[in-house]
Amino acid sequence: MAYGDLKCNNLIYETGSGDVTIAINTIPPTAGPTFTGDVTLTGASYNVVFDASDNALEFADNAKATFGTGGDLEIYHNASNSIINDSGTGDLQIQTGGNTKLTVASTGINVTGTAEVDGVDIAGPYKQTVVAITQS
């Protein structure tokens, strides 16, 4: 297969019911493609689809949205679980209105504000007994 430059003034697309001519010199060099309808991005193993009818970017199971240099943050679904994986430096922070409410660090989690829980189960060799929690 040969590779090289294609230089032309017009590109003609034969439709069978009438040719469509695209004037190449009228396309601005900085313009990106514009798509109408669904667009599928085919990966080596998993695909991502922009579904125009849902106005949603839909990731197949195991297709990852990655952020940061080196993919420091990954968000994906593996068919059983939804995963947010932070492998970069620093902590994973969940914020509301710019205020950090939950921090996940290598040592555990920190909740800022009120945490509502239905129960507490402490695993490991530590045991704790709570007799009563009362409002002051």
mmCIF file with all atom_site columns, C-alpha atoms in Angstrom:
data_model
loop_
_atom_site.group_PDB
_atom_site.id
_atom_site.type_symbol
_atom_site.label_atom_id
_atom_site.label_alt_id
_atom_site.label_comp_id
_atom_site.label_asym_id
_atom_site.label_entity_id
_atom_site.label_seq_id
_atom_site.pdbx_PDB_ins_code
_atom_site.Cartn_x
_atom_site.Cartn_y
_atom_site.Cartn_z
_atom_site.occupancy
_atom_site.B_iso_or_equiv
_atom_site.pdbx_formal_charge
_atom_site.auth_seq_id
_atom_site.auth_comp_id
_atom_site.auth_asym_id
_atom_site.auth_atom_id
_atom_site.pdbx_PDB_model_num
ATOM 1   C CA . MET A 1 1   ? 0.000   0.000  0.000  1.00 0.00 ? 1   MET A CA 1
ATOM 2   C CA . ALA A 1 2   ? 1.348   3.410  -0.916 1.00 0.00 ? 2   ALA A CA 1
ATOM 3   C CA . TYR A 1 3   ? 1.008   6.503  1.239  1.00 0.00 ? 3   TYR A CA 1
ATOM 4   C CA . GLY A 1 4   ? 1.297   10.105 0.154  1.00 0.00 ? 4   GLY A CA 1
ATOM 5   C CA . ASP A 1 5   ? -0.541  13.335 -0.475 1.00 0.00 ? 5   ASP A CA 1
ATOM 6   C CA . LEU A 1 6   ? -3.703  13.651 -2.516 1.00 0.00 ? 6   LEU A CA 1
ATOM 7   C CA . LYS A 1 7   ? -4.044  17.046 -4.152 1.00 0.00 ? 7   LYS A CA 1
ATOM 8   C CA . CYS A 1 8   ? -7.218  18.060 -5.948 1.00 0.00 ? 8   CYS A CA 1
ATOM 9   C CA . ASN A 1 9   ? -9.586  20.989 -6.318 1.00 0.00 ? 9   ASN A CA 1
ATOM 10  C CA . ASN A 1 10  ? -12.818 18.981 -6.170 1.00 0.00 ? 10  ASN A CA 1
ATOM 11  C CA . LEU A 1 11  ? -13.883 15.668 -4.703 1.00 0.00 ? 11  LEU A CA 1
ATOM 12  C CA . ILE A 1 12  ? -16.754 13.949 -6.519 1.00 0.00 ? 12  ILE A CA 1
ATOM 13  C CA . TYR A 1 13  ? -18.878 11.424 -4.629 1.00 0.00 ? 13  TYR A CA 1
ATOM 14  C CA . GLU A 1 14  ? -20.910 9.216  -6.959 1.00 0.00 ? 14  GLU A CA 1
ATOM 15  C CA . THR A 1 15  ? -24.315 8.508  -5.400 1.00 0.00 ? 15  THR A CA 1
ATOM 16  C CA . GLY A 1 16  ? -25.943 6.722  -8.312 1.00 0.00 ? 16  GLY A CA 1
ATOM 17  C CA . SER A 1 17  ? -28.778 9.228  -8.446 1.00 0.00 ? 17  SER A CA 1
ATOM 18  C CA . GLY A 1 18  ? -26.639 12.270 -9.062 1.00 0.00 ? 18  GLY A CA 1
ATOM 19  C CA . ASP A 1 19  ? -23.074 13.095 -8.205 1.00 0.00 ? 19  ASP A CA 1
ATOM 20  C CA . VAL A 1 20  ? -22.170 15.331 -5.286 1.00 0.00 ? 20  VAL A CA 1
ATOM 21  C CA . THR A 1 21  ? -19.177 17.615 -5.804 1.00 0.00 ? 21  THR A CA 1
ATOM 22  C CA . ILE A 1 22  ? -17.289 18.930 -2.792 1.00 0.00 ? 22  ILE A CA 1
ATOM 23  C CA . ALA A 1 23  ? -15.041 21.886 -3.470 1.00 0.00 ? 23  ALA A CA 1
ATOM 24  C CA . ILE A 1 24  ? -11.951 21.120 -1.409 1.00 0.00 ? 24  ILE A CA 1
ATOM 25  C CA . ASN A 1 25  ? -10.592 24.654 -1.528 1.00 0.00 ? 25  ASN A CA 1
ATOM 26  C CA . THR A 1 26  ? -13.718 25.977 0.245  1.00 0.00 ? 26  THR A CA 1
ATOM 27  C CA . ILE A 1 27  ? -13.200 23.918 3.422  1.00 0.00 ? 27  ILE A CA 1
ATOM 28  C CA . PRO A 1 28  ? -11.354 26.008 6.021  1.00 0.00 ? 28  PRO A CA 1
ATOM 29  C CA . PRO A 1 29  ? -8.141  24.260 7.073  1.00 0.00 ? 29  PRO A CA 1
ATOM 30  C CA . THR A 1 30  ? -9.029  24.591 10.793 1.00 0.00 ? 30  THR A CA 1
ATOM 31  C CA . ALA A 1 31  ? -12.555 23.166 10.469 1.00 0.00 ? 31  ALA A CA 1
ATOM 32  C CA . GLY A 1 32  ? -13.202 19.847 12.155 1.00 0.00 ? 32  GLY A CA 1
ATOM 33  C CA . PRO A 1 33  ? -15.755 17.322 10.996 1.00 0.00 ? 33  PRO A CA 1
ATOM 34  C CA . THR A 1 34  ? -19.412 17.757 11.868 1.00 0.00 ? 34  THR A CA 1
ATOM 35  C CA . PHE A 1 35  ? -21.622 14.682 12.185 1.00 0.00 ? 35  PHE A CA 1
ATOM 36  C CA . THR A 1 36  ? -25.388 14.325 12.133 1.00 0.00 ? 36  THR A CA 1
ATOM 37  C CA . GLY A 1 37  ? -26.944 11.279 13.772 1.00 0.00 ? 37  GLY A CA 1
ATOM 38  C CA . ASP A 1 38  ? -25.234 8.514  15.698 1.00 0.00 ? 38  ASP A CA 1
ATOM 39  C CA . VAL A 1 39  ? -21.435 8.302  15.632 1.00 0.00 ? 39  VAL A CA 1
ATOM 40  C CA . THR A 1 40  ? -19.570 5.129  16.604 1.00 0.00 ? 40  THR A CA 1
ATOM 41  C CA . LEU A 1 41  ? -15.954 5.266  17.739 1.00 0.00 ? 41  LEU A CA 1
ATOM 42  C CA . THR A 1 42  ? -14.635 1.753  17.217 1.00 0.00 ? 42  THR A CA 1
ATOM 43  C CA . GLY A 1 43  ? -11.892 0.710  19.597 1.00 0.00 ? 43  GLY A CA 1
ATOM 44  C CA . ALA A 1 44  ? -9.585  -2.296 19.511 1.00 0.00 ? 44  ALA A CA 1
ATOM 45  C CA . SER A 1 45  ? -11.841 -4.145 21.978 1.00 0.00 ? 45  SER A CA 1
ATOM 46  C CA . TYR A 1 46  ? -14.693 -1.809 23.032 1.00 0.00 ? 46  TYR A CA 1
ATOM 47  C CA . ASN A 1 47  ? -16.758 0.921  21.371 1.00 0.00 ? 47  ASN A CA 1
ATOM 48  C CA . VAL A 1 48  ? -18.146 4.323  22.292 1.00 0.00 ? 48  VAL A CA 1
ATOM 49  C CA . VAL A 1 49  ? -21.272 5.704  20.600 1.00 0.00 ? 49  VAL A CA 1
ATOM 50  C CA . PHE A 1 50  ? -22.720 9.186  20.523 1.00 0.00 ? 50  PHE A CA 1
ATOM 51  C CA . ASP A 1 51  ? -26.436 8.403  20.417 1.00 0.00 ? 51  ASP A CA 1
ATOM 52  C CA . ALA A 1 52  ? -28.078 11.434 18.833 1.00 0.00 ? 52  ALA A CA 1
ATOM 53  C CA . SER A 1 53  ? -31.590 10.406 19.872 1.00 0.00 ? 53  SER A CA 1
ATOM 54  C CA . ASP A 1 54  ? -30.532 10.286 23.552 1.00 0.00 ? 54  ASP A CA 1
ATOM 55  C CA . ASN A 1 55  ? -28.023 13.146 23.295 1.00 0.00 ? 55  ASN A CA 1
ATOM 56  C CA . ALA A 1 56  ? -25.666 10.846 25.177 1.00 0.00 ? 56  ALA A CA 1
ATOM 57  C CA . LEU A 1 57  ? -22.135 9.548  24.851 1.00 0.00 ? 57  LEU A CA 1
ATOM 58  C CA . GLU A 1 58  ? -22.549 5.820  25.567 1.00 0.00 ? 58  GLU A CA 1
ATOM 59  C CA . PHE A 1 59  ? -19.630 3.610  26.555 1.00 0.00 ? 59  PHE A CA 1
ATOM 60  C CA . ALA A 1 60  ? -19.855 -0.164 26.053 1.00 0.00 ? 60  ALA A CA 1
ATOM 61  C CA . ASP A 1 61  ? -18.957 -2.348 29.038 1.00 0.00 ? 61  ASP A CA 1
ATOM 62  C CA . ASN A 1 62  ? -15.214 -2.057 29.754 1.00 0.00 ? 62  ASN A CA 1
ATOM 63  C CA . ALA A 1 63  ? -14.779 0.988  27.470 1.00 0.00 ? 63  ALA A CA 1
ATOM 64  C CA . LYS A 1 64  ? -13.049 3.570  29.652 1.00 0.00 ? 64  LYS A CA 1
ATOM 65  C CA . ALA A 1 65  ? -13.258 7.340  29.880 1.00 0.00 ? 65  ALA A CA 1
ATOM 66  C CA . THR A 1 66  ? -9.757  8.368  30.955 1.00 0.00 ? 66  THR A CA 1
ATOM 67  C CA . PHE A 1 67  ? -8.560  11.734 32.201 1.00 0.00 ? 67  PHE A CA 1
ATOM 68  C CA . GLY A 1 68  ? -5.124  13.214 32.857 1.00 0.00 ? 68  GLY A CA 1
ATOM 69  C CA . THR A 1 69  ? -1.722  12.539 31.371 1.00 0.00 ? 69  THR A CA 1
ATOM 70  C CA . GLY A 1 70  ? -1.172  8.799  31.518 1.00 0.00 ? 70  GLY A CA 1
ATOM 71  C CA . GLY A 1 71  ? -4.838  8.065  32.239 1.00 0.00 ? 71  GLY A CA 1
ATOM 72  C CA . ASP A 1 72  ? -4.655  9.006  35.928 1.00 0.00 ? 72  ASP A CA 1
ATOM 73  C CA . LEU A 1 73  ? -8.444  8.762  36.309 1.00 0.00 ? 73  LEU A CA 1
ATOM 74  C CA . GLU A 1 74  ? -10.608 6.053  34.737 1.00 0.00 ? 74  GLU A CA 1
ATOM 75  C CA . ILE A 1 75  ? -14.380 5.709  34.760 1.00 0.00 ? 75  ILE A CA 1
ATOM 76  C CA . TYR A 1 76  ? -15.974 2.575  33.328 1.00 0.00 ? 76  TYR A CA 1
ATOM 77  C CA . HIS A 1 77  ? -18.490 -0.237 33.846 1.00 0.00 ? 77  HIS A CA 1
ATOM 78  C CA . ASN A 1 78  ? -17.256 -3.848 33.688 1.00 0.00 ? 78  ASN A CA 1
ATOM 79  C CA . ALA A 1 79  ? -20.710 -5.468 33.177 1.00 0.00 ? 79  ALA A CA 1
ATOM 80  C CA . SER A 1 80  ? -20.999 -6.105 36.938 1.00 0.00 ? 80  SER A CA 1
ATOM 81  C CA . ASN A 1 81  ? -19.696 -3.003 38.702 1.00 0.00 ? 81  ASN A CA 1
ATOM 82  C CA . SER A 1 82  ? -19.230 0.698  38.021 1.00 0.00 ? 82  SER A CA 1
ATOM 83  C CA . ILE A 1 83  ? -15.603 1.691  38.627 1.00 0.00 ? 83  ILE A CA 1
ATOM 84  C CA . ILE A 1 84  ? -13.938 5.042  39.319 1.00 0.00 ? 84  ILE A CA 1
ATOM 85  C CA . ASN A 1 85  ? -10.205 4.371  39.534 1.00 0.00 ? 85  ASN A CA 1
ATOM 86  C CA . ASP A 1 86  ? -7.759  7.114  40.532 1.00 0.00 ? 86  ASP A CA 1
ATOM 87  C CA . SER A 1 87  ? -4.197  5.928  39.912 1.00 0.00 ? 87  SER A CA 1
ATOM 88  C CA . GLY A 1 88  ? -2.588  9.371  39.839 1.00 0.00 ? 88  GLY A CA 1
ATOM 89  C CA . THR A 1 89  ? -0.972  11.380 42.585 1.00 0.00 ? 89  THR A CA 1
ATOM 90  C CA . GLY A 1 90  ? -3.131  13.018 45.220 1.00 0.00 ? 90  GLY A CA 1
ATOM 91  C CA . ASP A 1 91  ? -6.585  12.092 46.438 1.00 0.00 ? 91  ASP A CA 1
ATOM 92  C CA . LEU A 1 92  ? -9.889  11.479 44.690 1.00 0.00 ? 92  LEU A CA 1
ATOM 93  C CA . GLN A 1 93  ? -12.251 14.250 45.754 1.00 0.00 ? 93  GLN A CA 1
ATOM 94  C CA . ILE A 1 94  ? -16.008 14.475 45.291 1.00 0.00 ? 94  ILE A CA 1
ATOM 95  C CA . GLN A 1 95  ? -17.279 18.036 45.482 1.00 0.00 ? 95  GLN A CA 1
ATOM 96  C CA . THR A 1 96  ? -20.573 19.877 45.669 1.00 0.00 ? 96  THR A CA 1
ATOM 97  C CA . GLY A 1 97  ? -20.516 23.556 44.698 1.00 0.00 ? 97  GLY A CA 1
ATOM 98  C CA . GLY A 1 98  ? -16.714 23.548 44.751 1.00 0.00 ? 98  GLY A CA 1
ATOM 99  C CA . ASN A 1 99  ? -16.594 22.211 48.340 1.00 0.00 ? 99  ASN A CA 1
ATOM 100 C CA . THR A 1 100 ? -14.995 18.804 48.923 1.00 0.00 ? 100 THR A CA 1
ATOM 101 C CA . LYS A 1 101 ? -17.479 16.469 50.644 1.00 0.00 ? 101 LYS A CA 1
ATOM 102 C CA . LEU A 1 102 ? -15.721 13.109 50.239 1.00 0.00 ? 102 LEU A CA 1
ATOM 103 C CA . THR A 1 103 ? -12.000 12.438 49.922 1.00 0.00 ? 103 THR A CA 1
ATOM 104 C CA . VAL A 1 104 ? -10.685 8.992  49.047 1.00 0.00 ? 104 VAL A CA 1
ATOM 105 C CA . ALA A 1 105 ? -7.010  8.607  49.943 1.00 0.00 ? 105 ALA A CA 1
ATOM 106 C CA . SER A 1 106 ? -4.644  5.650  50.112 1.00 0.00 ? 106 SER A CA 1
ATOM 107 C CA . THR A 1 107 ? -5.307  5.519  53.874 1.00 0.00 ? 107 THR A CA 1
ATOM 108 C CA . GLY A 1 108 ? -9.126  5.517  53.697 1.00 0.00 ? 108 GLY A CA 1
ATOM 109 C CA . ILE A 1 109 ? -11.914 8.072  53.315 1.00 0.00 ? 109 ILE A CA 1
ATOM 110 C CA . ASN A 1 110 ? -12.723 11.422 54.881 1.00 0.00 ? 110 ASN A CA 1
ATOM 111 C CA . VAL A 1 111 ? -16.250 12.827 54.928 1.00 0.00 ? 111 VAL A CA 1
ATOM 112 C CA . THR A 1 112 ? -16.731 16.563 55.384 1.00 0.00 ? 112 THR A CA 1
ATOM 113 C CA . GLY A 1 113 ? -20.203 17.339 56.685 1.00 0.00 ? 113 GLY A CA 1
ATOM 114 C CA . THR A 1 114 ? -22.834 14.881 57.829 1.00 0.00 ? 114 THR A CA 1
ATOM 115 C CA . ALA A 1 115 ? -22.732 11.216 56.864 1.00 0.00 ? 115 ALA A CA 1
ATOM 116 C CA . GLU A 1 116 ? -26.038 9.349  57.081 1.00 0.00 ? 116 GLU A CA 1
ATOM 117 C CA . VAL A 1 117 ? -25.586 5.604  57.531 1.00 0.00 ? 117 VAL A CA 1
ATOM 118 C CA . ASP A 1 118 ? -28.020 2.753  58.171 1.00 0.00 ? 118 ASP A CA 1
ATOM 119 C CA . GLY A 1 119 ? -25.475 0.730  60.107 1.00 0.00 ? 119 GLY A CA 1
ATOM 120 C CA . VAL A 1 120 ? -21.795 0.346  60.871 1.00 0.00 ? 120 VAL A CA 1
ATOM 121 C CA . ASP A 1 121 ? -19.781 -2.853 60.509 1.00 0.00 ? 121 ASP A CA 1
ATOM 122 C CA . ILE A 1 122 ? -16.168 -2.597 61.660 1.00 0.00 ? 122 ILE A CA 1
ATOM 123 C CA . ALA A 1 123 ? -13.998 -5.303 60.128 1.00 0.00 ? 123 ALA A CA 1
ATOM 124 C CA . GLY A 1 124 ? -10.668 -6.468 61.446 1.00 0.00 ? 124 GLY A CA 1
ATOM 125 C CA . PRO A 1 125 ? -9.357  -7.075 64.949 1.00 0.00 ? 125 PRO A CA 1
ATOM 126 C CA . TYR A 1 126 ? -11.012 -3.962 66.381 1.00 0.00 ? 126 TYR A CA 1
ATOM 127 C CA . LYS A 1 127 ? -14.327 -4.087 68.201 1.00 0.00 ? 127 LYS A CA 1
ATOM 128 C CA . GLN A 1 128 ? -16.349 -1.089 69.241 1.00 0.00 ? 128 GLN A CA 1
ATOM 129 C CA . THR A 1 129 ? -19.536 -0.925 71.254 1.00 0.00 ? 129 THR A CA 1
ATOM 130 C CA . VAL A 1 130 ? -21.798 2.083  71.046 1.00 0.00 ? 130 VAL A CA 1
ATOM 131 C CA . VAL A 1 131 ? -24.203 2.278  73.953 1.00 0.00 ? 131 VAL A CA 1
ATOM 132 C CA . ALA A 1 132 ? -26.085 5.381  72.850 1.00 0.00 ? 132 ALA A CA 1
ATOM 133 C CA . ILE A 1 133 ? -25.720 8.400  70.659 1.00 0.00 ? 133 ILE A CA 1
ATOM 134 C CA . THR A 1 134 ? -27.761 11.334 71.881 1.00 0.00 ? 134 THR A CA 1
ATOM 135 C CA . GLN A 1 135 ? -28.351 14.834 70.645 1.00 0.00 ? 135 GLN A CA 1
ATOM 136 C CA . SER A 1 136 ? -26.796 17.514 72.842 1.00 0.00 ? 136 SER A CA 1
#
